[in-house]
mmCIF file of C-alpha atoms in Angstrom:
data_model
loop_
_atom_site.group_PDB
_atom_site.id
_atom_site.type_symbol
_atom_site.label_atom_id
_atom_site.label_comp_id
_atom_site.label_asym_id
_atom_site.label_seq_id
_atom_site.Cartn_x
_atom_site.Cartn_y
_atom_site.Cartn_z
ATOM 1 C CA MET X 1 153.855 122.980 111.287
ATOM 2 C CA LEU X 2 154.930 125.250 108.491
ATOM 3 C CA GLU X 3 156.980 128.394 108.569
ATOM 4 C CA VAL X 4 155.770 130.714 105.786
ATOM 5 C CA ARG X 5 157.736 133.833 104.896
ATOM 6 C CA SER X 6 157.048 136.497 102.256
ATOM 7 C CA LEU X 7 160.042 137.139 100.011
ATOM 8 C CA GLY X 8 159.221 140.777 99.293
ATOM 9 C CA ILE X 9 157.173 140.576 96.091
ATOM 10 C CA ASP X 10 153.465 139.929 96.579
ATOM 11 C CA GLY X 11 152.631 136.228 96.512
ATOM 12 C CA VAL X 12 156.136 134.713 96.364
ATOM 13 C CA LEU X 13 156.720 132.745 99.556
ATOM 14 C CA GLU X 14 159.377 130.640 101.217
ATOM 15 C CA ILE X 15 157.871 127.642 102.989
ATOM 16 C CA VAL X 16 159.869 125.670 105.523
ATOM 17 C CA PRO X 17 158.227 122.471 106.760
ATOM 18 C CA LYS X 18 159.167 121.216 110.214
ATOM 19 C CA ARG X 19 161.748 118.427 110.173
ATOM 20 C CA HIS X 20 161.600 115.669 112.757
ATOM 21 C CA GLY X 21 164.986 114.018 113.025
ATOM 22 C CA ASP X 22 166.839 111.449 115.056
ATOM 23 C CA ALA X 23 169.787 109.068 114.610
ATOM 24 C CA ARG X 24 167.960 107.331 111.722
ATOM 25 C CA GLY X 25 167.529 110.504 109.645
ATOM 26 C CA PHE X 26 164.477 112.745 109.353
ATOM 27 C CA PHE X 27 160.817 112.940 108.383
ATOM 28 C CA MET X 28 158.988 116.011 107.115
ATOM 29 C CA GLU X 29 155.577 116.660 105.668
ATOM 30 C CA THR X 30 156.320 118.691 102.525
ATOM 31 C CA TYR X 31 152.705 119.260 101.528
ATOM 32 C CA ASN X 32 149.425 119.046 103.401
ATOM 33 C CA ALA X 33 146.427 120.787 101.790
ATOM 34 C CA GLU X 34 144.783 121.526 105.140
ATOM 35 C CA ARG X 35 147.908 123.031 106.736
ATOM 36 C CA PHE X 36 148.658 125.062 103.606
ATOM 37 C CA ALA X 37 145.073 126.397 103.579
ATOM 38 C CA GLN X 38 145.433 127.370 107.258
ATOM 39 C CA ALA X 39 148.518 129.367 106.201
ATOM 40 C CA GLY X 40 146.474 131.122 103.482
ATOM 41 C CA ILE X 41 147.720 128.960 100.595
ATOM 42 C CA ASP X 42 144.616 127.353 99.119
ATOM 43 C CA LEU X 43 145.763 125.805 95.836
ATOM 44 C CA VAL X 44 144.913 122.602 94.011
ATOM 45 C CA PHE X 45 147.994 120.984 92.515
ATOM 46 C CA VAL X 46 147.384 118.749 89.490
ATOM 47 C CA GLN X 47 150.842 117.720 88.284
ATOM 48 C CA ASP X 48 154.221 116.912 89.833
ATOM 49 C CA ASN X 49 157.457 117.489 87.898
ATOM 50 C CA HIS X 50 160.944 116.130 88.619
ATOM 51 C CA SER X 51 164.136 117.485 87.066
ATOM 52 C CA TYR X 52 167.669 116.156 87.405
ATOM 53 C CA SER X 53 170.748 118.174 86.492
ATOM 54 C CA ALA X 54 174.093 116.392 86.313
ATOM 55 C CA ALA X 55 176.286 119.492 86.534
ATOM 56 C CA ALA X 56 176.472 122.730 88.472
ATOM 57 C CA GLY X 57 175.446 125.647 86.259
ATOM 58 C CA VAL X 58 172.440 124.065 84.563
ATOM 59 C CA LEU X 59 170.097 127.020 84.114
ATOM 60 C CA ARG X 60 166.422 126.346 83.420
ATOM 61 C CA GLY X 61 164.200 129.304 82.689
ATOM 62 C CA LEU X 62 162.726 131.803 82.754
ATOM 63 C CA HIS X 63 159.480 129.887 82.071
ATOM 64 C CA TYR X 64 155.750 130.502 82.524
ATOM 65 C CA GLN X 65 152.373 129.681 81.015
ATOM 66 C CA LEU X 66 149.835 132.277 79.952
ATOM 67 C CA ALA X 67 146.215 132.331 81.118
ATOM 68 C CA PRO X 68 143.987 130.432 81.066
ATOM 69 C CA ARG X 69 146.663 127.751 81.648
ATOM 70 C CA ALA X 70 148.879 129.758 84.037
ATOM 71 C CA GLN X 71 150.525 127.763 86.823
ATOM 72 C CA ASP X 72 151.325 128.325 90.474
ATOM 73 C CA LYS X 73 154.491 126.350 91.338
ATOM 74 C CA LEU X 74 155.639 124.862 94.642
ATOM 75 C CA LEU X 75 159.280 123.869 94.272
ATOM 76 C CA ARG X 76 161.682 121.964 96.520
ATOM 77 C CA VAL X 77 165.095 120.359 96.115
ATOM 78 C CA ILE X 78 165.559 116.744 97.205
ATOM 79 C CA ARG X 79 169.261 116.559 96.373
ATOM 80 C CA GLY X 80 171.692 119.411 95.888
ATOM 81 C CA SER X 81 170.985 123.120 95.735
ATOM 82 C CA VAL X 82 169.609 125.761 93.348
ATOM 83 C CA LEU X 83 169.300 129.499 93.183
ATOM 84 C CA ASP X 84 165.618 129.894 92.356
ATOM 85 C CA VAL X 85 164.424 133.102 90.655
ATOM 86 C CA ALA X 86 160.948 134.602 90.202
ATOM 87 C CA VAL X 87 160.288 137.633 87.963
ATOM 88 C CA ASP X 88 157.039 139.597 88.220
ATOM 89 C CA ILE X 89 155.521 139.741 84.721
ATOM 90 C CA ARG X 90 152.112 141.120 85.729
ATOM 91 C CA ARG X 91 151.857 144.252 83.581
ATOM 92 C CA GLY X 92 150.497 147.046 85.759
ATOM 93 C CA SER X 93 151.961 145.580 88.948
ATOM 94 C CA LYS X 94 154.095 148.023 90.944
ATOM 95 C CA THR X 95 156.828 145.357 90.905
ATOM 96 C CA PHE X 96 156.570 144.518 87.166
ATOM 97 C CA GLY X 97 159.975 143.360 85.888
ATOM 98 C CA LYS X 98 161.403 143.015 89.401
ATOM 99 C CA TRP X 99 162.987 139.757 90.475
ATOM 100 C CA LEU X 100 163.894 137.936 93.631
ATOM 101 C CA ALA X 101 166.042 134.922 94.330
ATOM 102 C CA LEU X 102 166.146 132.270 97.029
ATOM 103 C CA GLU X 103 168.584 129.440 97.591
ATOM 104 C CA VAL X 104 166.532 126.267 97.872
ATOM 105 C CA SER X 105 168.366 123.149 98.976
ATOM 106 C CA ALA X 106 167.915 119.621 100.230
ATOM 107 C CA GLU X 107 169.954 120.539 103.296
ATOM 108 C CA LYS X 108 167.706 123.482 104.219
ATOM 109 C CA GLY X 109 164.501 121.584 103.384
ATOM 110 C CA ASN X 110 162.888 124.839 102.260
ATOM 111 C CA GLN X 111 160.478 125.382 99.383
ATOM 112 C CA ILE X 112 159.433 128.312 97.232
ATOM 113 C CA LEU X 113 155.915 129.115 96.076
ATOM 114 C CA VAL X 114 155.905 131.008 92.768
ATOM 115 C CA PRO X 115 152.399 132.222 91.884
ATOM 116 C CA LYS X 116 150.787 132.777 88.505
ATOM 117 C CA GLY X 117 152.007 135.946 86.851
ATOM 118 C CA PHE X 118 155.693 135.238 87.452
ATOM 119 C CA ALA X 119 158.380 133.891 85.158
ATOM 120 C CA HIS X 120 160.409 131.247 86.951
ATOM 121 C CA GLY X 121 163.856 129.762 86.611
ATOM 122 C CA PHE X 122 166.711 128.256 88.564
ATOM 123 C CA VAL X 123 170.383 127.455 88.262
ATOM 124 C CA THR X 124 171.985 124.435 89.920
ATOM 125 C CA LEU X 125 174.701 125.368 92.399
ATOM 126 C CA VAL X 126 176.169 121.873 92.765
ATOM 127 C CA PRO X 127 176.309 118.746 90.598
ATOM 128 C CA ASP X 128 173.672 116.004 90.822
ATOM 129 C CA THR X 129 170.789 118.262 91.792
ATOM 130 C CA GLU X 130 167.189 117.022 91.788
ATOM 131 C CA VAL X 131 164.206 119.356 91.894
ATOM 132 C CA LEU X 132 160.565 118.443 92.483
ATOM 133 C CA TYR X 133 157.744 120.873 91.879
ATOM 134 C CA LYS X 134 153.990 120.813 91.955
ATOM 135 C CA VAL X 135 151.899 122.914 89.562
ATOM 136 C CA THR X 136 148.258 123.969 89.505
ATOM 137 C CA ASP X 137 147.715 123.290 85.798
ATOM 138 C CA THR X 138 149.138 120.757 83.396
ATOM 139 C CA TYR X 139 151.718 121.612 80.749
ATOM 140 C CA SER X 140 150.225 123.340 77.706
ATOM 141 C CA PRO X 141 152.579 123.882 74.743
ATOM 142 C CA GLU X 142 150.195 126.512 73.311
ATOM 143 C CA HIS X 143 150.500 128.630 76.468
ATOM 144 C CA ASP X 144 154.154 127.925 77.268
ATOM 145 C CA ARG X 145 156.390 131.010 77.135
ATOM 146 C CA SER X 146 159.865 132.042 78.214
ATOM 147 C CA ILE X 147 161.958 135.152 78.776
ATOM 148 C CA ARG X 148 165.696 135.470 78.304
ATOM 149 C CA PHE X 149 167.553 134.676 81.544
ATOM 150 C CA ASP X 150 170.083 137.482 81.018
ATOM 151 C CA ASP X 151 167.711 140.274 79.973
ATOM 152 C CA PRO X 152 169.628 143.429 80.987
ATOM 153 C CA VAL X 153 166.392 145.300 81.810
ATOM 154 C CA ILE X 154 165.531 142.689 84.451
ATOM 155 C CA GLY X 155 169.151 142.447 85.623
ATOM 156 C CA ILE X 156 169.109 139.147 87.503
ATOM 157 C CA GLU X 157 172.305 138.647 89.495
ATOM 158 C CA TRP X 158 173.022 135.017 88.672
ATOM 159 C CA PRO X 159 175.949 133.472 90.565
ATOM 160 C CA SER X 160 179.349 133.248 88.898
ATOM 161 C CA LEU X 161 180.115 129.589 88.349
ATOM 162 C CA ALA X 162 183.477 128.309 87.112
ATOM 163 C CA SER X 163 181.697 125.945 84.722
ATOM 164 C CA GLY X 164 179.509 128.709 83.249
ATOM 165 C CA PHE X 165 175.868 128.031 82.392
ATOM 166 C CA GLN X 166 174.289 125.186 80.437
ATOM 167 C CA LEU X 167 171.005 126.140 78.769
ATOM 168 C CA SER X 168 168.539 124.504 76.406
ATOM 169 C CA ASP X 169 168.117 125.834 72.868
ATOM 170 C CA LYS X 170 164.667 127.059 73.909
ATOM 171 C CA ASP X 171 166.114 129.155 76.730
ATOM 172 C CA LEU X 172 168.950 130.524 74.559
ATOM 173 C CA LYS X 173 166.379 131.716 71.994
ATOM 174 C CA ALA X 174 163.895 133.197 74.503
ATOM 175 C CA PRO X 175 162.802 136.798 73.874
ATOM 176 C CA LEU X 176 163.600 139.741 76.115
ATOM 177 C CA LEU X 177 160.861 140.928 78.483
ATOM 178 C CA ALA X 178 160.028 143.894 76.229
ATOM 179 C CA ALA X 179 159.088 141.516 73.398
ATOM 180 C CA ALA X 180 157.456 138.799 75.537
ATOM 181 C CA GLU X 181 153.764 138.095 75.916
ATOM 182 C CA VAL X 182 153.008 138.694 79.604
ATOM 183 C CA PHE X 183 150.060 138.917 81.991
ATOM 184 C CA ALA X 184 147.667 141.855 81.595
#
């Protein structure tokens, strides 16, 4: 069983697999192509990614790939917690430039589906956080793009963390949305 909930911008979903637990721990089926298709999510994932962040405040994003190598992403946290953010970058969409956020954590066991046409990022809320995510196309450096995490036009409300944010050079140098190559 899956609980699937729209997060308010077309295509971005929270997915909560059923957990079966007892004194030993728990078991949950995090992905089943047939069950996902029955829930209207008919995607073929071709690559799994795993990221580890040692500290709270590691911010990764906002990342995306342009067509024809655009990626749908199904993300879950296996240890720790993140605030996951999706920004609609589909020019012409009524929600272009709008964002939403969802706390995804190992404790909750929830997942987020971020479709093509969205920039994606997350910030770790606790130390020693591990994130797994499936994508529908492999990494393509030629199509890889990013948008500045603190673009004032987008206005993402990132959490205030005592440690501040740790970002890669790539993310610090990312362009603002107005100057970014986005989806037509």
